[in-house]
Amino acid sequence: AGPEGAGGAKNWEWCGAWQLPVDDRALKLAAAAGPEGDGAVIREWLNRGVASGLVTRQEIASMLPVALMGVEPHHAILDLCASPGSKTTQ
């Protein structure tokens, strides 16, 4: 399930991801305005998803290399550019 209720959310089917129409700073500002606003609701949804391991926050640019490589479940990948980052979770 994705953030279908988030106005302007974009489904990137090629990588199984959703892109929200706001950045983290905008979400923090909107959440500070009140707990019932859209920003607060989206931020809470993200926080719960990340805490449960169901959501990983990542920029689209970080998804491109993995998607373009066409990695299959039987492939073994050595990411020589890996550091603590989100590409390695794919």
mmCIF file of N, CA, C and O in Angstrom:
data_model
loop_
_atom_site.group_PDB
_atom_site.id
_atom_site.type_symbol
_atom_site.label_atom_id
_atom_site.label_comp_id
_atom_site.label_asym_id
_atom_site.label_seq_id
_atom_site.Cartn_x
_atom_site.Cartn_y
_atom_site.Cartn_z
ATOM 1 N N ALA A 1 0.843 -1.188 0.000
ATOM 2 C CA ALA A 1 0.000 0.000 0.000
ATOM 3 C C ALA A 1 0.876 1.234 0.000
ATOM 4 O O ALA A 1 1.921 1.258 0.624
ATOM 5 N N GLY A 2 0.444 2.240 -0.687
ATOM 6 C CA GLY A 2 1.208 3.472 -0.765
ATOM 7 C C GLY A 2 0.411 4.638 -0.229
ATOM 8 O O GLY A 2 -0.710 4.476 0.230
ATOM 9 N N PRO A 3 0.985 5.799 -0.322
ATOM 10 C CA PRO A 3 0.342 7.004 0.207
ATOM 11 C C PRO A 3 -0.662 7.599 -0.767
ATOM 12 O O PRO A 3 -0.572 8.755 -1.145
ATOM 13 N N GLU A 4 -1.639 6.789 -1.171
ATOM 14 C CA GLU A 4 -2.601 7.242 -2.173
ATOM 15 C C GLU A 4 -3.327 8.504 -1.747
ATOM 16 O O GLU A 4 -3.700 9.327 -2.565
ATOM 17 N N GLY A 5 -3.547 8.683 -0.448
ATOM 18 C CA GLY A 5 -4.273 9.834 0.047
ATOM 19 C C GLY A 5 -3.464 11.119 0.045
ATOM 20 O O GLY A 5 -4.000 12.191 0.230
ATOM 21 N N ALA A 6 -2.158 11.003 -0.140
ATOM 22 C CA ALA A 6 -1.300 12.190 -0.146
ATOM 23 C C ALA A 6 -1.451 12.885 -1.490
ATOM 24 O O ALA A 6 -1.073 12.337 -2.518
ATOM 25 N N GLY A 7 -2.015 14.073 -1.486
ATOM 26 C CA GLY A 7 -2.239 14.795 -2.732
ATOM 27 C C GLY A 7 -0.956 14.967 -3.531
ATOM 28 O O GLY A 7 0.032 15.454 -3.017
ATOM 29 N N GLY A 8 -0.965 14.546 -4.769
ATOM 30 C CA GLY A 8 0.192 14.705 -5.630
ATOM 31 C C GLY A 8 1.236 13.605 -5.518
ATOM 32 O O GLY A 8 2.268 13.681 -6.161
ATOM 33 N N ALA A 9 0.998 12.579 -4.700
ATOM 34 C CA ALA A 9 1.955 11.480 -4.589
ATOM 35 C C ALA A 9 2.057 10.783 -5.948
ATOM 36 O O ALA A 9 1.072 10.587 -6.639
ATOM 37 N N LYS A 10 3.285 10.436 -6.333
ATOM 38 C CA LYS A 10 3.514 9.812 -7.637
ATOM 39 C C LYS A 10 3.999 8.385 -7.441
ATOM 40 O O LYS A 10 4.909 8.130 -6.666
ATOM 41 N N ASN A 11 3.374 7.460 -8.149
ATOM 42 C CA ASN A 11 3.753 6.055 -8.090
ATOM 43 C C ASN A 11 4.776 5.776 -9.182
ATOM 44 O O ASN A 11 4.482 5.867 -10.365
ATOM 45 N N TRP A 12 6.002 5.441 -8.788
ATOM 46 C CA TRP A 12 7.062 5.053 -9.725
ATOM 47 C C TRP A 12 7.035 3.529 -9.830
ATOM 48 O O TRP A 12 7.732 2.832 -9.108
ATOM 49 N N GLU A 13 6.188 3.013 -10.705
ATOM 50 C CA GLU A 13 5.989 1.566 -10.806
ATOM 51 C C GLU A 13 7.257 0.813 -11.181
ATOM 52 O O GLU A 13 7.456 -0.313 -10.760
ATOM 53 N N TRP A 14 8.148 1.431 -11.949
ATOM 54 C CA TRP A 14 9.367 0.761 -12.409
ATOM 55 C C TRP A 14 10.287 0.369 -11.263
ATOM 56 O O TRP A 14 11.135 -0.503 -11.423
ATOM 57 N N CYS A 15 10.120 1.002 -10.102
ATOM 58 C CA CYS A 15 10.972 0.626 -8.966
ATOM 59 C C CYS A 15 10.152 0.333 -7.716
ATOM 60 O O CYS A 15 10.704 0.155 -6.643
ATOM 61 N N GLY A 16 8.830 0.264 -7.852
ATOM 62 C CA GLY A 16 7.977 -0.044 -6.716
ATOM 63 C C GLY A 16 8.014 1.014 -5.631
ATOM 64 O O GLY A 16 7.992 0.698 -4.451
ATOM 65 N N ALA A 17 8.082 2.284 -6.025
ATOM 66 C CA ALA A 17 8.239 3.358 -5.048
ATOM 67 C C ALA A 17 7.183 4.437 -5.241
ATOM 68 O O ALA A 17 6.552 4.528 -6.293
ATOM 69 N N TRP A 18 7.029 5.243 -4.211
ATOM 70 C CA TRP A 18 6.162 6.410 -4.252
ATOM 71 C C TRP A 18 7.001 7.638 -3.988
ATOM 72 O O TRP A 18 7.901 7.616 -3.148
ATOM 73 N N GLN A 19 6.702 8.713 -4.674
ATOM 74 C CA GLN A 19 7.368 9.987 -4.427
ATOM 75 C C GLN A 19 6.335 10.967 -3.898
ATOM 76 O O GLN A 19 5.300 11.188 -4.521
ATOM 77 N N LEU A 20 6.638 11.543 -2.736
ATOM 78 C CA LEU A 20 5.737 12.521 -2.145
ATOM 79 C C LEU A 20 6.083 13.910 -2.654
ATOM 80 O O LEU A 20 7.245 14.196 -2.914
ATOM 81 N N PRO A 21 5.095 14.789 -2.768
ATOM 82 C CA PRO A 21 5.328 16.107 -3.355
ATOM 83 C C PRO A 21 5.927 17.129 -2.386
ATOM 84 O O PRO A 21 5.837 18.321 -2.622
ATOM 85 N N VAL A 22 6.539 16.679 -1.299
ATOM 86 C CA VAL A 22 7.139 17.582 -0.313
ATOM 87 C C VAL A 22 8.465 17.015 0.168
ATOM 88 O O VAL A 22 8.693 15.813 0.112
ATOM 89 N N ASP A 23 9.323 17.903 0.647
ATOM 90 C CA ASP A 23 10.576 17.436 1.225
ATOM 91 C C ASP A 23 10.439 17.379 2.750
ATOM 92 O O ASP A 23 9.422 17.768 3.320
ATOM 93 N N ASP A 24 11.484 16.880 3.409
ATOM 94 C CA ASP A 24 11.437 16.686 4.851
ATOM 95 C C ASP A 24 11.217 17.995 5.596
ATOM 96 O O ASP A 24 10.469 18.059 6.569
ATOM 97 N N ARG A 25 11.862 19.055 5.135
ATOM 98 C CA ARG A 25 11.715 20.360 5.805
ATOM 99 C C ARG A 25 10.265 20.837 5.739
ATOM 100 O O ARG A 25 9.712 21.313 6.729
ATOM 101 N N ALA A 26 9.640 20.693 4.577
ATOM 102 C CA ALA A 26 8.242 21.104 4.430
ATOM 103 C C ALA A 26 7.328 20.272 5.326
ATOM 104 O O ALA A 26 6.379 20.794 5.918
ATOM 105 N N LEU A 27 7.614 18.975 5.452
ATOM 106 C CA LEU A 27 6.810 18.125 6.333
ATOM 107 C C LEU A 27 6.945 18.556 7.785
ATOM 108 O O LEU A 27 5.966 18.585 8.532
ATOM 109 N N LYS A 28 8.162 18.887 8.204
ATOM 110 C CA LYS A 28 8.381 19.343 9.586
ATOM 111 C C LYS A 28 7.621 20.631 9.858
ATOM 112 O O LYS A 28 6.990 20.783 10.904
ATOM 113 N N LEU A 29 7.675 21.567 8.916
ATOM 114 C CA LEU A 29 6.967 22.836 9.090
ATOM 115 C C LEU A 29 5.452 22.633 9.139
ATOM 116 O O LEU A 29 4.759 23.217 9.966
ATOM 117 N N ALA A 30 4.937 21.784 8.253
ATOM 118 C CA ALA A 30 3.501 21.523 8.225
ATOM 119 C C ALA A 30 3.056 20.794 9.490
ATOM 120 O O ALA A 30 1.993 21.083 10.041
ATOM 121 N N ALA A 31 3.864 19.864 9.966
ATOM 122 C CA ALA A 31 3.525 19.131 11.183
ATOM 123 C C ALA A 31 3.525 20.052 12.393
ATOM 124 O O ALA A 31 2.726 19.889 13.310
ATOM 125 N N ALA A 32 4.419 21.043 12.394
ATOM 126 C CA ALA A 32 4.483 21.993 13.505
ATOM 127 C C ALA A 32 3.232 22.875 13.549
ATOM 128 O O ALA A 32 2.875 23.400 14.603
ATOM 129 N N ALA A 33 2.551 23.010 12.418
ATOM 130 C CA ALA A 33 1.349 23.841 12.364
ATOM 131 C C ALA A 33 0.180 23.202 13.106
ATOM 132 O O ALA A 33 -0.746 23.888 13.501
ATOM 133 N N GLY A 34 0.218 21.905 13.291
ATOM 134 C CA GLY A 34 -0.859 21.238 14.026
ATOM 135 C C GLY A 34 -0.920 19.766 13.700
ATOM 136 O O GLY A 34 -0.563 19.353 12.599
ATOM 137 N N PRO A 35 -1.377 18.968 14.655
ATOM 138 C CA PRO A 35 -1.375 17.505 14.475
ATOM 139 C C PRO A 35 -2.419 16.979 13.504
ATOM 140 O O PRO A 35 -2.368 15.823 13.117
ATOM 141 N N GLU A 36 -3.354 17.807 13.082
ATOM 142 C CA GLU A 36 -4.415 17.335 12.197
ATOM 143 C C GLU A 36 -4.202 17.700 10.734
ATOM 144 O O GLU A 36 -4.978 17.301 9.882
ATOM 145 N N GLY A 37 -3.172 18.481 10.432
ATOM 146 C CA GLY A 37 -2.942 18.904 9.054
ATOM 147 C C GLY A 37 -2.376 17.789 8.195
ATOM 148 O O GLY A 37 -1.889 16.768 8.691
ATOM 149 N N ASP A 38 -2.431 17.969 6.886
ATOM 150 C CA ASP A 38 -1.920 16.964 5.949
ATOM 151 C C ASP A 38 -0.450 16.657 6.189
ATOM 152 O O ASP A 38 -0.031 15.506 6.125
ATOM 153 N N GLY A 39 0.350 17.698 6.453
ATOM 154 C CA GLY A 39 1.776 17.486 6.687
ATOM 155 C C GLY A 39 2.024 16.593 7.882
ATOM 156 O O GLY A 39 2.875 15.700 7.851
ATOM 157 N N ALA A 40 1.264 16.807 8.954
ATOM 158 C CA ALA A 40 1.414 15.986 10.151
ATOM 159 C C ALA A 40 0.993 14.548 9.883
ATOM 160 O O ALA A 40 1.638 13.605 10.348
ATOM 161 N N VAL A 41 -0.072 14.374 9.121
ATOM 162 C CA VAL A 41 -0.564 13.028 8.814
ATOM 163 C C VAL A 41 0.453 12.276 7.954
ATOM 164 O O VAL A 41 0.766 11.108 8.225
ATOM 165 N N ILE A 42 0.979 12.929 6.914
ATOM 166 C CA ILE A 42 1.967 12.288 6.047
ATOM 167 C C ILE A 42 3.235 11.968 6.838
ATOM 168 O O ILE A 42 3.799 10.876 6.725
ATOM 169 N N ARG A 43 3.690 12.915 7.654
ATOM 170 C CA ARG A 43 4.908 12.692 8.437
ATOM 171 C C ARG A 43 4.726 11.527 9.407
ATOM 172 O O ARG A 43 5.607 10.692 9.560
ATOM 173 N N GLU A 44 3.573 11.448 10.047
ATOM 174 C CA GLU A 44 3.301 10.337 10.971
ATOM 175 C C GLU A 44 3.271 9.010 10.213
ATOM 176 O O GLU A 44 3.793 8.004 10.680
ATOM 177 N N TRP A 45 2.655 8.993 9.020
ATOM 178 C CA TRP A 45 2.612 7.778 8.193
ATOM 179 C C TRP A 45 4.037 7.327 7.850
ATOM 180 O O TRP A 45 4.366 6.147 7.951
ATOM 181 N N LEU A 46 4.875 8.291 7.448
ATOM 182 C CA LEU A 46 6.273 7.974 7.130
ATOM 183 C C LEU A 46 7.021 7.443 8.352
ATOM 184 O O LEU A 46 7.724 6.434 8.269
ATOM 185 N N ASN A 47 6.880 8.115 9.475
ATOM 186 C CA ASN A 47 7.581 7.696 10.688
ATOM 187 C C ASN A 47 7.175 6.292 11.119
ATOM 188 O O ASN A 47 8.024 5.485 11.496
ATOM 189 N N ARG A 48 5.879 6.000 11.062
ATOM 190 C CA ARG A 48 5.417 4.648 11.423
ATOM 191 C C ARG A 48 5.952 3.612 10.438
ATOM 192 O O ARG A 48 6.369 2.525 10.824
ATOM 193 N N GLY A 49 5.924 3.939 9.154
ATOM 194 C CA GLY A 49 6.420 3.013 8.139
ATOM 195 C C GLY A 49 7.896 2.726 8.278
ATOM 196 O O GLY A 49 8.340 1.584 8.169
ATOM 197 N N VAL A 50 8.693 3.769 8.526
ATOM 198 C CA VAL A 50 10.139 3.595 8.702
ATOM 199 C C VAL A 50 10.418 2.783 9.961
ATOM 200 O O VAL A 50 11.227 1.855 9.954
ATOM 201 N N ALA A 51 9.733 3.105 11.059
ATOM 202 C CA ALA A 51 9.944 2.398 12.331
ATOM 203 C C ALA A 51 9.599 0.921 12.214
ATOM 204 O O ALA A 51 10.261 0.072 12.825
ATOM 205 N N SER A 52 8.593 0.592 11.396
ATOM 206 C CA SER A 52 8.181 -0.809 11.253
ATOM 207 C C SER A 52 9.000 -1.550 10.196
ATOM 208 O O SER A 52 8.873 -2.762 10.057
ATOM 209 N N GLY A 53 9.819 -0.818 9.438
ATOM 210 C CA GLY A 53 10.612 -1.452 8.390
ATOM 211 C C GLY A 53 9.881 -1.613 7.072
ATOM 212 O O GLY A 53 10.406 -2.217 6.138
ATOM 213 N N LEU A 54 8.667 -1.082 6.975
ATOM 214 C CA LEU A 54 7.886 -1.202 5.744
ATOM 215 C C LEU A 54 8.186 -0.094 4.742
ATOM 216 O O LEU A 54 7.871 -0.223 3.566
ATOM 217 N N VAL A 55 8.795 1.005 5.208
ATOM 218 C CA VAL A 55 9.101 2.145 4.353
ATOM 219 C C VAL A 55 10.581 2.472 4.482
ATOM 220 O O VAL A 55 11.124 2.493 5.584
ATOM 221 N N THR A 56 11.220 2.692 3.359
ATOM 222 C CA THR A 56 12.596 3.186 3.338
ATOM 223 C C THR A 56 12.582 4.489 2.564
ATOM 224 O O THR A 56 12.137 4.526 1.423
ATOM 225 N N ARG A 57 13.076 5.545 3.188
ATOM 226 C CA ARG A 57 13.103 6.846 2.517
ATOM 227 C C ARG A 57 14.361 6.928 1.673
ATOM 228 O O ARG A 57 15.458 6.640 2.126
ATOM 229 N N GLN A 58 14.161 7.302 0.403
ATOM 230 C CA GLN A 58 15.270 7.322 -0.531
ATOM 231 C C GLN A 58 14.935 8.253 -1.692
ATOM 232 O O GLN A 58 13.783 8.355 -2.107
ATOM 233 N N GLU A 59 15.948 8.910 -2.224
ATOM 234 C CA GLU A 59 15.729 9.763 -3.385
ATOM 235 C C GLU A 59 15.651 8.911 -4.647
ATOM 236 O O GLU A 59 16.281 7.853 -4.740
ATOM 237 N N ILE A 60 14.902 9.396 -5.624
ATOM 238 C CA ILE A 60 14.736 8.684 -6.894
ATOM 239 C C ILE A 60 16.098 8.420 -7.541
ATOM 240 O O ILE A 60 16.342 7.348 -8.088
ATOM 241 N N ALA A 61 17.006 9.381 -7.464
ATOM 242 C CA ALA A 61 18.327 9.216 -8.082
ATOM 243 C C ALA A 61 19.082 8.017 -7.513
ATOM 244 O O ALA A 61 19.857 7.379 -8.223
ATOM 245 N N SER A 62 18.839 7.676 -6.273
ATOM 246 C CA SER A 62 19.502 6.518 -5.675
ATOM 247 C C SER A 62 18.888 5.205 -6.143
ATOM 248 O O SER A 62 19.509 4.151 -6.036
ATOM 249 N N MET A 63 17.670 5.248 -6.654
ATOM 250 C CA MET A 63 16.995 4.044 -7.131
ATOM 251 C C MET A 63 17.363 3.697 -8.565
ATOM 252 O O MET A 63 17.243 2.549 -8.976
ATOM 253 N N LEU A 64 17.789 4.688 -9.325
ATOM 254 C CA LEU A 64 18.064 4.475 -10.746
ATOM 255 C C LEU A 64 19.087 3.386 -11.029
ATOM 256 O O LEU A 64 18.826 2.503 -11.857
ATOM 257 N N PRO A 65 20.269 3.396 -10.402
ATOM 258 C CA PRO A 65 21.249 2.365 -10.745
ATOM 259 C C PRO A 65 20.726 0.943 -10.538
ATOM 260 O O PRO A 65 20.906 0.078 -11.382
ATOM 261 N N VAL A 66 20.048 0.739 -9.438
ATOM 262 C CA VAL A 66 19.523 -0.600 -9.143
ATOM 263 C C VAL A 66 18.456 -0.997 -10.152
ATOM 264 O O VAL A 66 18.445 -2.116 -10.669
ATOM 265 N N ALA A 67 17.557 -0.068 -10.476
ATOM 266 C CA ALA A 67 16.489 -0.362 -11.425
ATOM 267 C C ALA A 67 17.040 -0.623 -12.825
ATOM 268 O O ALA A 67 16.592 -1.524 -13.530
ATOM 269 N N LEU A 68 18.041 0.150 -13.243
ATOM 270 C CA LEU A 68 18.590 0.007 -14.585
ATOM 271 C C LEU A 68 19.426 -1.258 -14.760
ATOM 272 O O LEU A 68 19.571 -1.757 -15.878
ATOM 273 N N MET A 69 19.958 -1.767 -13.670
ATOM 274 C CA MET A 69 20.778 -2.981 -13.748
ATOM 275 C C MET A 69 19.944 -4.233 -13.995
ATOM 276 O O MET A 69 20.463 -5.236 -14.455
ATOM 277 N N GLY A 70 18.667 -4.183 -13.695
ATOM 278 C CA GLY A 70 17.812 -5.351 -13.894
ATOM 279 C C GLY A 70 18.184 -6.508 -12.972
ATOM 280 O O GLY A 70 18.238 -7.660 -13.398
ATOM 281 N N VAL A 71 18.432 -6.202 -11.724
ATOM 282 C CA VAL A 71 18.844 -7.218 -10.758
ATOM 283 C C VAL A 71 17.727 -8.228 -10.541
ATOM 284 O O VAL A 71 16.573 -7.868 -10.345
ATOM 285 N N GLU A 72 18.078 -9.494 -10.615
ATOM 286 C CA GLU A 72 17.147 -10.600 -10.382
ATOM 287 C C GLU A 72 17.461 -11.220 -9.021
ATOM 288 O O GLU A 72 18.580 -11.091 -8.523
ATOM 289 N N PRO A 73 16.498 -11.913 -8.413
ATOM 290 C CA PRO A 73 16.729 -12.504 -7.087
ATOM 291 C C PRO A 73 17.935 -13.454 -7.020
ATOM 292 O O PRO A 73 18.576 -13.578 -5.988
ATOM 293 N N HIS A 74 18.286 -14.093 -8.131
ATOM 294 C CA HIS A 74 19.401 -15.050 -8.105
ATOM 295 C C HIS A 74 20.769 -14.387 -8.324
ATOM 296 O O HIS A 74 21.793 -15.046 -8.243
ATOM 297 N N HIS A 75 20.812 -13.092 -8.577
ATOM 298 C CA HIS A 75 22.070 -12.372 -8.777
ATOM 299 C C HIS A 75 22.752 -12.066 -7.448
ATOM 300 O O HIS A 75 22.099 -11.854 -6.439
ATOM 301 N N ALA A 76 24.072 -12.025 -7.483
ATOM 302 C CA ALA A 76 24.861 -11.565 -6.337
ATOM 303 C C ALA A 76 25.475 -10.224 -6.730
ATOM 304 O O ALA A 76 26.063 -10.095 -7.794
ATOM 305 N N ILE A 77 25.326 -9.228 -5.878
ATOM 306 C CA ILE A 77 25.774 -7.872 -6.179
ATOM 307 C C ILE A 77 26.794 -7.427 -5.138
ATOM 308 O O ILE A 77 26.580 -7.600 -3.942
ATOM 309 N N LEU A 78 27.894 -6.856 -5.601
ATOM 310 C CA LEU A 78 28.883 -6.251 -4.718
ATOM 311 C C LEU A 78 28.876 -4.757 -5.007
ATOM 312 O O LEU A 78 29.303 -4.322 -6.072
ATOM 313 N N ASP A 79 28.391 -3.970 -4.089
ATOM 314 C CA ASP A 79 28.304 -2.527 -4.242
ATOM 315 C C ASP A 79 29.566 -1.911 -3.667
ATOM 316 O O ASP A 79 29.709 -1.774 -2.467
ATOM 317 N N LEU A 80 30.509 -1.553 -4.530
ATOM 318 C CA LEU A 80 31.782 -1.000 -4.086
ATOM 319 C C LEU A 80 31.668 0.461 -3.667
ATOM 320 O O LEU A 80 32.621 1.015 -3.129
ATOM 321 N N CYS A 81 30.540 1.066 -3.926
ATOM 322 C CA CYS A 81 30.323 2.458 -3.520
ATOM 323 C C CYS A 81 29.464 2.531 -2.270
ATOM 324 O O CYS A 81 29.015 3.610 -1.882
ATOM 325 N N ALA A 82 29.214 1.413 -1.648
ATOM 326 C CA ALA A 82 28.308 1.383 -0.501
ATOM 327 C C ALA A 82 28.969 2.017 0.728
ATOM 328 O O ALA A 82 30.122 1.798 1.014
ATOM 329 N N SER A 83 28.199 2.800 1.382
ATOM 330 C CA SER A 83 28.522 3.303 2.702
ATOM 331 C C SER A 83 27.194 3.279 3.420
ATOM 332 O O SER A 83 26.200 2.872 2.824
ATOM 333 N N PRO A 84 27.140 3.681 4.638
ATOM 334 C CA PRO A 84 25.798 3.651 5.234
ATOM 335 C C PRO A 84 24.850 4.468 4.369
ATOM 336 O O PRO A 84 24.901 5.689 4.322
ATOM 337 N N GLY A 85 24.041 3.778 3.614
ATOM 338 C CA GLY A 85 23.134 4.442 2.694
ATOM 339 C C GLY A 85 22.020 3.514 2.306
ATOM 340 O O GLY A 85 22.008 2.334 2.648
ATOM 341 N N SER A 86 21.062 4.022 1.547
ATOM 342 C CA SER A 86 19.861 3.253 1.268
ATOM 343 C C SER A 86 19.924 2.401 0.008
ATOM 344 O O SER A 86 19.096 1.522 -0.165
ATOM 345 N N LYS A 87 20.892 2.633 -0.902
ATOM 346 C CA LYS A 87 20.971 1.778 -2.089
ATOM 347 C C LYS A 87 21.189 0.322 -1.702
ATOM 348 O O LYS A 87 20.705 -0.584 -2.362
ATOM 349 N N THR A 88 21.928 0.090 -0.623
ATOM 350 C CA THR A 88 22.242 -1.282 -0.221
ATOM 351 C C THR A 88 21.020 -2.017 0.300
ATOM 352 O O THR A 88 21.050 -3.244 0.400
ATOM 353 N N THR A 89 19.924 -1.321 0.605
ATOM 354 C CA THR A 89 18.720 -1.997 1.085
ATOM 355 C C THR A 89 17.893 -2.568 -0.052
ATOM 356 O O THR A 89 16.967 -3.312 0.173
ATOM 357 N N GLN A 90 18.214 -2.193 -1.290
ATOM 358 C CA GLN A 90 17.451 -2.697 -2.415
ATOM 359 C C GLN A 90 17.956 -4.058 -2.800
ATOM 360 O O GLN A 90 17.557 -4.745 -3.605
#
